[in-house]
Tab-separated table of C-alpha atoms in Angstrom:
chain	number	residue	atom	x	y	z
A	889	UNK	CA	3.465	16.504	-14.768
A	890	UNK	CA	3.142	19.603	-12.423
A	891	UNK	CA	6.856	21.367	-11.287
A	892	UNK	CA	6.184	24.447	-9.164
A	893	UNK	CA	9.182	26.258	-9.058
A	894	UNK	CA	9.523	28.636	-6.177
A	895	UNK	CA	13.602	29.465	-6.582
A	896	UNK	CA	12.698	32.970	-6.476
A	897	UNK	CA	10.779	32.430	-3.468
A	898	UNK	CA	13.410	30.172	-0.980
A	899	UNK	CA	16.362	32.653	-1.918
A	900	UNK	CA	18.519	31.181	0.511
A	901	UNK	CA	20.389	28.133	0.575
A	902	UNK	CA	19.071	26.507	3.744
A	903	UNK	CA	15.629	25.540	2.471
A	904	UNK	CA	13.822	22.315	3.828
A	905	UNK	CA	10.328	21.258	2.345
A	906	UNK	CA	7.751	20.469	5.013
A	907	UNK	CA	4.834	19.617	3.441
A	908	UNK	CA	3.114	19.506	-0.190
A	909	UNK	CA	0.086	19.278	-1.099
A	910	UNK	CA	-2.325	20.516	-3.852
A	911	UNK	CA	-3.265	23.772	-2.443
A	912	UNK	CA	0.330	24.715	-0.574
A	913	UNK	CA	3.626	24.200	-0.097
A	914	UNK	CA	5.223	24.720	3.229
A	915	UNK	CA	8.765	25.101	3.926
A	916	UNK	CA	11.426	26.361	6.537
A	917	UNK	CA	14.037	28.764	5.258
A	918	UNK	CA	16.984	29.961	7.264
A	919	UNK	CA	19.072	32.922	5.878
A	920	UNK	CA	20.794	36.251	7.144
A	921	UNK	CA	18.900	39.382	7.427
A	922	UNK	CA	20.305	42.770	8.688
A	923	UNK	CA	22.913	40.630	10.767
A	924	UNK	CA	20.962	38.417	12.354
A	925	UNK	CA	20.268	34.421	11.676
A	926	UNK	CA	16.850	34.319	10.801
A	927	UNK	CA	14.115	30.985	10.412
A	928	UNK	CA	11.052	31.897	8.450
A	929	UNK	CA	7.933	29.117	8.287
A	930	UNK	CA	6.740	29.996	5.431
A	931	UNK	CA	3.421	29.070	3.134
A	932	UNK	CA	3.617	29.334	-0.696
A	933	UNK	CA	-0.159	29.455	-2.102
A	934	UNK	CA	0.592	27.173	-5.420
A	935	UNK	CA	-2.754	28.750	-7.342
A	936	UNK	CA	-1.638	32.635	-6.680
A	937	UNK	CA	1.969	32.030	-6.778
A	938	UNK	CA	2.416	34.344	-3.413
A	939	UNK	CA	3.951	33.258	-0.896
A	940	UNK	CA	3.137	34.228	3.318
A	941	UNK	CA	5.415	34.178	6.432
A	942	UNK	CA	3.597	31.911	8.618
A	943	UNK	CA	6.197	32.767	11.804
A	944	UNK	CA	10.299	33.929	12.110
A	945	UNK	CA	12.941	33.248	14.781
A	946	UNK	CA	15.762	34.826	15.616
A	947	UNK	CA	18.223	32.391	15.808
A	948	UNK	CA	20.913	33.418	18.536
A	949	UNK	CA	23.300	30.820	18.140
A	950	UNK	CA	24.802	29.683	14.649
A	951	UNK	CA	25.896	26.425	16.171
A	952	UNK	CA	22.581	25.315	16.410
A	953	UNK	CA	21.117	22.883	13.730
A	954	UNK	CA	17.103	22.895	13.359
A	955	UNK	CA	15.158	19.447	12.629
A	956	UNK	CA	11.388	19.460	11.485
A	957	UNK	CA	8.603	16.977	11.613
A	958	UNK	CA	5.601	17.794	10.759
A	959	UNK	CA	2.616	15.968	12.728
A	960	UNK	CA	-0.719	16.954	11.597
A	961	UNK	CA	-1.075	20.743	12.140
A	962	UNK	CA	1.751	20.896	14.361
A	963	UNK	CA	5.459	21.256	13.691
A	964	UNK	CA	8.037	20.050	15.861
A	965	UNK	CA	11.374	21.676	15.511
A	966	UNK	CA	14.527	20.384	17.052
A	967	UNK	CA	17.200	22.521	17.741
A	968	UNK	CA	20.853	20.933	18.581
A	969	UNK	CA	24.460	21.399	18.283
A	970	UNK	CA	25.133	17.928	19.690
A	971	UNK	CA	25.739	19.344	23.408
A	972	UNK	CA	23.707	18.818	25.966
A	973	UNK	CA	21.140	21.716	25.804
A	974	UNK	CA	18.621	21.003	23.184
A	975	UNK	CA	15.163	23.295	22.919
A	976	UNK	CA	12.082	22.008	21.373
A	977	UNK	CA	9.744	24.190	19.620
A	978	UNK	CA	5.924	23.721	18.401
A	979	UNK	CA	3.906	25.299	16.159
A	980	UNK	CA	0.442	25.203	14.265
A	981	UNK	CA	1.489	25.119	10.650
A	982	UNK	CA	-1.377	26.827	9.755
A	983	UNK	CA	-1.657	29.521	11.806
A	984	UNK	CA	1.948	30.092	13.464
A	985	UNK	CA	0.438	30.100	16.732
A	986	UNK	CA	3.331	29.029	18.821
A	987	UNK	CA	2.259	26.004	21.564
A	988	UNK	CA	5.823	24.983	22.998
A	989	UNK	CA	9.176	26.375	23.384
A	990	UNK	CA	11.451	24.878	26.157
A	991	UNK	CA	14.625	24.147	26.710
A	992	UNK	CA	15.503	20.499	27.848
A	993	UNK	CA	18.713	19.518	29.354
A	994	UNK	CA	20.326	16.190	28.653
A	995	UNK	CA	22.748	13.719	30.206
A	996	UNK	CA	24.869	12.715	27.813
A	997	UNK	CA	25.385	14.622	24.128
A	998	UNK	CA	22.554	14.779	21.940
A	999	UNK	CA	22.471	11.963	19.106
A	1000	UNK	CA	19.556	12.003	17.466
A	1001	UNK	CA	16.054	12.415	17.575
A	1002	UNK	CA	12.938	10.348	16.719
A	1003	UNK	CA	9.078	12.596	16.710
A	1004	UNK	CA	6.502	9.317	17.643
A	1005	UNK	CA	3.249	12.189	17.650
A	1006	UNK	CA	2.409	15.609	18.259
A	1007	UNK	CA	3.522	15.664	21.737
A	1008	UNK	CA	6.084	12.760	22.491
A	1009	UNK	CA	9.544	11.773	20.965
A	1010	UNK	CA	12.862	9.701	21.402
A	1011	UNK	CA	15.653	11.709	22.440
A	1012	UNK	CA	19.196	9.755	22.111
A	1013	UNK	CA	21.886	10.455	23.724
A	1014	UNK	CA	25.951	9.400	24.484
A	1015	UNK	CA	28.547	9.760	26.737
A	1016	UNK	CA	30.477	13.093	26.922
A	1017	UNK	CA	33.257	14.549	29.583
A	1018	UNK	CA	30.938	15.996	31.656
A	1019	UNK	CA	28.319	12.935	32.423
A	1020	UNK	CA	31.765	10.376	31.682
A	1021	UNK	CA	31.233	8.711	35.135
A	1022	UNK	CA	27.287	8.109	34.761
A	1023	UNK	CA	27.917	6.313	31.360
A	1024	UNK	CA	30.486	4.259	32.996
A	1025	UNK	CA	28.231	3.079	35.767
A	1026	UNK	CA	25.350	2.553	32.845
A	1027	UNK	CA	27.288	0.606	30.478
A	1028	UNK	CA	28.558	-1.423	33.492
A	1029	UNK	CA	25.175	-2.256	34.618
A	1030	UNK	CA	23.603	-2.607	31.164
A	1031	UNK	CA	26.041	-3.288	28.427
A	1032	UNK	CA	24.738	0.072	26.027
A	1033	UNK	CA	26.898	2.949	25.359
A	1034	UNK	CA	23.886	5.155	24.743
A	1035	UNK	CA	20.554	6.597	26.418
A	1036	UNK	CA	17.235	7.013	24.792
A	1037	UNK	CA	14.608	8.819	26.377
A	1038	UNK	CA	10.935	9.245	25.827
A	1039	UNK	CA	9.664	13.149	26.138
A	1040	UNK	CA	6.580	14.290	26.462
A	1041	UNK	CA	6.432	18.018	25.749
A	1042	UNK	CA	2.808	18.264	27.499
A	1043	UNK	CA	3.892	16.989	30.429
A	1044	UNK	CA	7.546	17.971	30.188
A	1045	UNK	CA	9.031	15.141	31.604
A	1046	UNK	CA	10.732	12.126	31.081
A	1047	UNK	CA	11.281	8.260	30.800
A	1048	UNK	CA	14.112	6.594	30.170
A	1049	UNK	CA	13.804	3.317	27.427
A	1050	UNK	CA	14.933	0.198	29.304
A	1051	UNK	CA	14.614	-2.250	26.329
A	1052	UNK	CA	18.176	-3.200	25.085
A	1053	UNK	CA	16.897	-3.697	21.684
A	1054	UNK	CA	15.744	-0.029	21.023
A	1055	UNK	CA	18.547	1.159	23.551
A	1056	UNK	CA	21.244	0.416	20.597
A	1057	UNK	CA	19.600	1.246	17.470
A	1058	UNK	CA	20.357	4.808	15.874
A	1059	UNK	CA	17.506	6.875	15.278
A	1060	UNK	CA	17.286	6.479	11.630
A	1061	UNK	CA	16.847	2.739	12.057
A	1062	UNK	CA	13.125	3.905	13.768
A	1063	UNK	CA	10.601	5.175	11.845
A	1064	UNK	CA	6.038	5.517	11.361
A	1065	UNK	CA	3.987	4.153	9.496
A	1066	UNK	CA	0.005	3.917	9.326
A	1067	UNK	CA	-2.310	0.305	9.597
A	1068	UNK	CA	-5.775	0.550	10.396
A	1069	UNK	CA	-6.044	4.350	11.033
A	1070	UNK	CA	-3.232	4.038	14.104
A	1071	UNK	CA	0.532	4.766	14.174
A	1072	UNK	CA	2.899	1.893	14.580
A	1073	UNK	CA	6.658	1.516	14.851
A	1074	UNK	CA	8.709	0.065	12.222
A	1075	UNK	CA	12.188	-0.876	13.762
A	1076	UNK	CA	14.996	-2.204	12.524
A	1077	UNK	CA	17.923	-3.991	14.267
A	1078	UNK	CA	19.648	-4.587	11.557
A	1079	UNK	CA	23.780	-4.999	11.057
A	1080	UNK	CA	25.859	-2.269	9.845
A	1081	UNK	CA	25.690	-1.198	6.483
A	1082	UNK	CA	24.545	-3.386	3.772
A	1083	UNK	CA	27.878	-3.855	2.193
A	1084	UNK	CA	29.320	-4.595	6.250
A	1085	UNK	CA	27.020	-7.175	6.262
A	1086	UNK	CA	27.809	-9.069	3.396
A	1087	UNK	CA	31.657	-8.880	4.642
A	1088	UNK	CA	30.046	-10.789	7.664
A	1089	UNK	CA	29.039	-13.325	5.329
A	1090	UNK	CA	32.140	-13.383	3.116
A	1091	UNK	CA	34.627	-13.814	6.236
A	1092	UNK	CA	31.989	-15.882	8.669
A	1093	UNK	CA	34.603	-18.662	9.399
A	1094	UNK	CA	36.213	-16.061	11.540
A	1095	UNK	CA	32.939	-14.539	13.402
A	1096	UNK	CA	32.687	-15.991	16.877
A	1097	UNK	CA	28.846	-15.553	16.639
A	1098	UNK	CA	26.039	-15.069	14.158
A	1099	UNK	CA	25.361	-12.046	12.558
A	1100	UNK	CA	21.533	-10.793	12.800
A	1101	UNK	CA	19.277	-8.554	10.778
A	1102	UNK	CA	15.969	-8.165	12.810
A	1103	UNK	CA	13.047	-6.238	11.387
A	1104	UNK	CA	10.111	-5.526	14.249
A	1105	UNK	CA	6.621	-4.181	14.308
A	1106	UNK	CA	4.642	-2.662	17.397
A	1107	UNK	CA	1.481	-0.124	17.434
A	1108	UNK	CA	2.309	3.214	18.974
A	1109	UNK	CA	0.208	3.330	21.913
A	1110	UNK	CA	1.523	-0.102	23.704
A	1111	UNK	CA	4.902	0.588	23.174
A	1112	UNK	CA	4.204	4.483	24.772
A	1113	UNK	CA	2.299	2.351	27.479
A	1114	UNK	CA	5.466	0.016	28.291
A	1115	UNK	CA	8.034	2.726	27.978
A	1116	UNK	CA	5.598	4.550	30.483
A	1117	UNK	CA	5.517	1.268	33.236
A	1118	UNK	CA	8.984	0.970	32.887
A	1119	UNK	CA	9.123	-2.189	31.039
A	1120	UNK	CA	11.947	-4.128	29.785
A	1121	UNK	CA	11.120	-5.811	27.121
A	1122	UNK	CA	8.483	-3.673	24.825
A	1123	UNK	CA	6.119	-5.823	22.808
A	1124	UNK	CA	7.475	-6.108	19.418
A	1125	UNK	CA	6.131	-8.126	16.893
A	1126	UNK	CA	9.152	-9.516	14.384
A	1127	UNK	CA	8.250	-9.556	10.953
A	1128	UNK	CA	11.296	-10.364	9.551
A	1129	UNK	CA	14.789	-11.823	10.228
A	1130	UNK	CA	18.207	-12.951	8.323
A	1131	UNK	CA	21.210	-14.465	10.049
A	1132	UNK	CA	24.817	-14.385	8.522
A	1133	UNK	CA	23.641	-15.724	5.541
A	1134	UNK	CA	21.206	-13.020	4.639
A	1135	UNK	CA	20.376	-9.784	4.898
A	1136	UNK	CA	16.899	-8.079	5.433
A	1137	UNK	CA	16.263	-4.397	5.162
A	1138	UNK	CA	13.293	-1.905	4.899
A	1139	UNK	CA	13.034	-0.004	1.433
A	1140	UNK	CA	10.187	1.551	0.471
A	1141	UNK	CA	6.681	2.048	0.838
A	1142	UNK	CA	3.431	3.374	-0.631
A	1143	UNK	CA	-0.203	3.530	1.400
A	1144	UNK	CA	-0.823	0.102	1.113
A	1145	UNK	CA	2.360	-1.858	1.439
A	1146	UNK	CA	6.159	-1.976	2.875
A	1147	UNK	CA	8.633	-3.012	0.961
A	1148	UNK	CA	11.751	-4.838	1.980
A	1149	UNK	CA	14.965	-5.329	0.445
A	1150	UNK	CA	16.094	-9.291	1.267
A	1151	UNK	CA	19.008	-11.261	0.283
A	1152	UNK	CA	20.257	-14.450	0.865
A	1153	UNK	CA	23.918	-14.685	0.101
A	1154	UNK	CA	24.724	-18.555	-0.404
A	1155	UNK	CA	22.176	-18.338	-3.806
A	1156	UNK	CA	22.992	-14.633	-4.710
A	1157	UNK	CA	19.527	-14.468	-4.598
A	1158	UNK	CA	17.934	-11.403	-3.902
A	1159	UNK	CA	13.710	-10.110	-3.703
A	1160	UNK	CA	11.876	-7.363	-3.077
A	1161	UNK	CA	9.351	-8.628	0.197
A	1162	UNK	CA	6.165	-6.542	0.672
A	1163	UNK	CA	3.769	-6.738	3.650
A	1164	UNK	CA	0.317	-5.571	3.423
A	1165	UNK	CA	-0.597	-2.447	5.983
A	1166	UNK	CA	-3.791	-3.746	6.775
A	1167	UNK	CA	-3.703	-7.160	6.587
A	1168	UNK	CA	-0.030	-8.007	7.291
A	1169	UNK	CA	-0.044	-10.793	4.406
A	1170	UNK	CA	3.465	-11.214	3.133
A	1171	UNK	CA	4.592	-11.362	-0.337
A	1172	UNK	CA	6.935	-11.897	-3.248
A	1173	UNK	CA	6.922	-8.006	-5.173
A	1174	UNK	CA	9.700	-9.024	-7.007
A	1175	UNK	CA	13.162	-10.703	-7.998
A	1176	UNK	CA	16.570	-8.895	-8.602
A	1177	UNK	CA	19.385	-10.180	-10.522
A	1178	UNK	CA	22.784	-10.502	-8.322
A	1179	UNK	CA	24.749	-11.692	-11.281
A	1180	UNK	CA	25.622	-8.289	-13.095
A	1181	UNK	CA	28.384	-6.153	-11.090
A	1182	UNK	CA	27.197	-3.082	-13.931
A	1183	UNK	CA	23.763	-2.668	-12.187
A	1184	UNK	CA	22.209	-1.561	-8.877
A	1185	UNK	CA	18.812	-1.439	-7.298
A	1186	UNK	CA	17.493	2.206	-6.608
A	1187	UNK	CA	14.205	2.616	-4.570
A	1188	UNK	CA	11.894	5.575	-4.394
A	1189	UNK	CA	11.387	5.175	-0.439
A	1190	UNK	CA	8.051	7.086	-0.183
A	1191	UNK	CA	6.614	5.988	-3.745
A	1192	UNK	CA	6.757	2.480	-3.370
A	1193	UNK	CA	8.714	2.200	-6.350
A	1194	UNK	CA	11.887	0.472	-7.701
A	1195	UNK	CA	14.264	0.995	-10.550
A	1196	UNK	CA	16.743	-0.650	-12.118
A	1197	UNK	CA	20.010	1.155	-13.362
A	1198	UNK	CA	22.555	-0.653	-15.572
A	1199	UNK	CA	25.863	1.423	-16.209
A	1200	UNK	CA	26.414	1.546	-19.765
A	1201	UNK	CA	29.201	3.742	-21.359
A	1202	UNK	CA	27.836	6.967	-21.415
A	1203	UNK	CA	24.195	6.516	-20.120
A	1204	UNK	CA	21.966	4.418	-17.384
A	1205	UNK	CA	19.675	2.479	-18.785
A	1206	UNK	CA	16.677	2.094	-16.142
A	1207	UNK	CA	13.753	-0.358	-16.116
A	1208	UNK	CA	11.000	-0.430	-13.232
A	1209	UNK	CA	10.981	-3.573	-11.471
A	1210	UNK	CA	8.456	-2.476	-8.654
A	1211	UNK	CA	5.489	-0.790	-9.132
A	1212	UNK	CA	6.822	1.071	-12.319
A	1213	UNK	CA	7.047	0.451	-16.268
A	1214	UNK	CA	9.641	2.653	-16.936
A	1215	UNK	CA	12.337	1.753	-19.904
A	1216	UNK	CA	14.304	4.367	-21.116
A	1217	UNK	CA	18.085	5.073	-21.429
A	1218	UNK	CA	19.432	8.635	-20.375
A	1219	UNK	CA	23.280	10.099	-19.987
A	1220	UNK	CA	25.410	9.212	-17.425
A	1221	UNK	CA	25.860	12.989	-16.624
A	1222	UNK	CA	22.820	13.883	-15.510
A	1223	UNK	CA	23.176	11.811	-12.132
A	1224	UNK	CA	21.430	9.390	-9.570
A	1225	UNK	CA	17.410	9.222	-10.050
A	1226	UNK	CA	16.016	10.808	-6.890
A	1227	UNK	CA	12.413	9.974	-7.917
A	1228	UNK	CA	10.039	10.119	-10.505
A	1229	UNK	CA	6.632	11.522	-11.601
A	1230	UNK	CA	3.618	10.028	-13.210
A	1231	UNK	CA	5.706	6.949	-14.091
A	1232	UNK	CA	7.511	8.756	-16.700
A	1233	UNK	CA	9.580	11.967	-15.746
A	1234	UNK	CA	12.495	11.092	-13.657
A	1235	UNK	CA	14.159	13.574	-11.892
A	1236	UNK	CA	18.098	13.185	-11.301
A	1237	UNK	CA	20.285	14.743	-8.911
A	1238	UNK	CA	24.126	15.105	-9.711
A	1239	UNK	CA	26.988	16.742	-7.881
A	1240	UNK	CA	29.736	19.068	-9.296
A	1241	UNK	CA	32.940	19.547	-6.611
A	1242	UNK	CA	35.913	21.734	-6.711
A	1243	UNK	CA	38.717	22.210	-3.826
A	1244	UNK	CA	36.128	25.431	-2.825
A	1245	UNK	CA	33.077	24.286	-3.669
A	1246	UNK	CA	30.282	21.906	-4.775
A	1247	UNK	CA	27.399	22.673	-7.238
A	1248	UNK	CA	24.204	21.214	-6.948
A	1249	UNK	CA	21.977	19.845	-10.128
A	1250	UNK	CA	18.997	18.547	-11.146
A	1251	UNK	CA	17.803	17.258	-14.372
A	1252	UNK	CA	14.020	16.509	-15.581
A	1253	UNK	CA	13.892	13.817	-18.107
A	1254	UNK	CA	11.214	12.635	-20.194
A	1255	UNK	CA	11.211	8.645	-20.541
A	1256	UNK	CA	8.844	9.008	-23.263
A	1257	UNK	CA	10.035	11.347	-25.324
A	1258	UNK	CA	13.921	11.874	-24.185
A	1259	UNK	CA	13.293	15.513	-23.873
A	1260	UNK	CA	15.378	16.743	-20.240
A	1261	UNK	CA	15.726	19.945	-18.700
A	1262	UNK	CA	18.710	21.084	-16.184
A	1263	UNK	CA	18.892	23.042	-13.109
A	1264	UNK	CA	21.145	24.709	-10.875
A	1265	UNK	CA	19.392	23.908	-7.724
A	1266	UNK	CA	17.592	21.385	-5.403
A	1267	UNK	CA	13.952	19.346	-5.764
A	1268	UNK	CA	12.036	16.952	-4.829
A	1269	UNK	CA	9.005	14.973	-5.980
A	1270	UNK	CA	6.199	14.452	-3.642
A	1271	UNK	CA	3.404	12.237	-5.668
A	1272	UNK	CA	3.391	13.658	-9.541
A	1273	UNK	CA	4.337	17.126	-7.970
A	1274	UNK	CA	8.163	17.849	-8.602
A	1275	UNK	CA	9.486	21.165	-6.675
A	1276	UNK	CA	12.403	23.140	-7.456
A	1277	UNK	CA	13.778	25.077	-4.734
């Protein structure tokens, strides 16, 4: 197990991990200096234990939130406060050479944001007073209560999405994902939350229609290509879908595989599904139990893993059920499993809350041995890597 612990370093509170790897970690931190709201990129050199200021912004106005992707070399930084102005910055992560910085006005309020590559991205957006009468005449001619957009930041311009499908998703329901050395979409048009959609099922006698989870596929460069000609309906391939009687939703995934979460309600019977990157061969990764209300499912999203966590009195006892052999029992008070390293040290994340305020902890425990440490603070794991920050 490797932690790097760079506490010292991110002294602030507002700390967000960028990348990891086994030479660097990069992060953003935001903190107060002399007066002024600053945002460092900074570089921490994991061998000399230094750490380098890569670039800094003054940030002018505190109602501004900052959102980072990292694509390659180049960052792409977000900037909102759910108006209409947004700016978009990019940078070479490397170097802090700075290669965009413009301001982009919206119609509508910003609502979220998706990065596709280094130099295009979703922008969402929904009605506010100012652009009221425009969303009228939209939703009157289209049925959708919200606008996405495609940007390109080397062109700076432009094109609205004209598919209804991606039109009313919300942007976490659109993510990447790799197959065959190109980018592809993985969208879901799913129903609600998970428990809103087993209500559906519960109460379907009353529905005046079916209820549909829809999960779709479709490389990166056609569906820039339709967006671009204006097309209507983009060319998604559907890899899964559950009616009212099921539900389907993305879980997890490693380099080879995605993993989805399906259940079909009638049976209680719930699976893990996996599709295979390269080949898209579908398969069985495993079966859940449904019949005991004292356990739930947790999933490592970027691992490819799956635990299961059975409330006892005092402690969770957790048993891998997807790509991990992990049986161990641990207390109750060291929280929610946020991942876990080598197969063996899980890392837990639990939240203390007063009328004033909340304290953050995270807890290192050995399944092997029992042995756990605590923390005042927040981390991650990224591979066998786990940060504390």
């Amino acid at each position: 197990m490797k932690v790097v612990d760079i506490r010292n370093m991110a002294a602030a509170s507002n700390v967000e991990l960028i990348r990891v790897d086994e030479r660097t970690i990069c992060y953003a931190e935001e903190k107060n200096e002399e007066g002024h709201n600053s945002l460092f990129l900074l570089s921490y050199d994991r061998a000399t234990r230094r750490e380098t200021i890569i670039a800094n912004y003054f940030l002018t106005n505190p109602s501004y939130v900052q959102h980072y992707t990292l694509m390659g070399n180049d960052l792409i930084v977000v900037m909102e406060n759910g108006g209409s102005v947004i700016w978009v910055l990019r940078l070479d992560v490397e170097t802090g050479e700075e290669k965009n910085l413009e301001e982009i006005h919206l119609i509508g309020s910003f609502a979220g944001s998706v990065v596709l590559s280094a130099s295009q991205l979703l922008l969402f957006t929904s009605e506010n007073d100012l652009h009221k009468k425009l969303f009228e005449d939209y939703r009157s001619l289209t049925g959708l209560s919200q606008v996405v957009y495609l940007y390109d930041i080397d062109e700076h311009r432009y094109v609205y999405v004209r598919d209804a499908r991606l039109c009313s998703l919300r942007p976490e329901q659109i993510s990447l994902f790799s197959s065959g050395g190109e980018s592809q979409l993985l969208i879901q048009e799913t129903y609600g939350s998970e428990q809103e959609k087993e209500t559906c099922y519960r109460e379907r006698r009353w529905l005046e229609k079916r209820i549909w989870d829809r999960i779709w596929a479709c490389p990166l460069s056609r569906f820039l290509q339709s967006v671009q000609a204006h097309e209507e309906y983009l060319p998604l391939l559907r890899l899964f879908g559950a009616d009212t009687d099921g539900m389907v939703r993305f879980c997890s995934e490693d380099r080879r595989k995605l993993y989805f979460r399906a259940v079909y309600f009638p049976k209680d019977d719930e699976r893990i599904l996996a599709i295979d990157k390269e080949t898209g061969e579908r398969s069985i990764a495993a079966v859940l139990r449904r019949d005991d209300d004292t356990s739930f499912t947790f999933f490592d999203r970027h691992a490819g893993r799956a635990y299961r966590l059975q409330e006892m009195r005092r402690t969770y006892r957790i048993t891998g059920v997807l790509n991990s052999h992990v049986r161990a029992e641990y207390s109750r008070d060291l929280g929610i499993p946020i991942g876990c390293a080598e197969d063996r040290y899980l890392v837990a994340r639990y939240v203390m809350s007063d009328e004033k305020d909340s304290f953050v902890f995270h807890s290192i425990f050995d399944c092997e041995t029992g042995d756990q440490q605590s923390y005042e603070c927040r981390a991650a794991v990224k591979d066998d890597t786990i940060i504390l920050y």
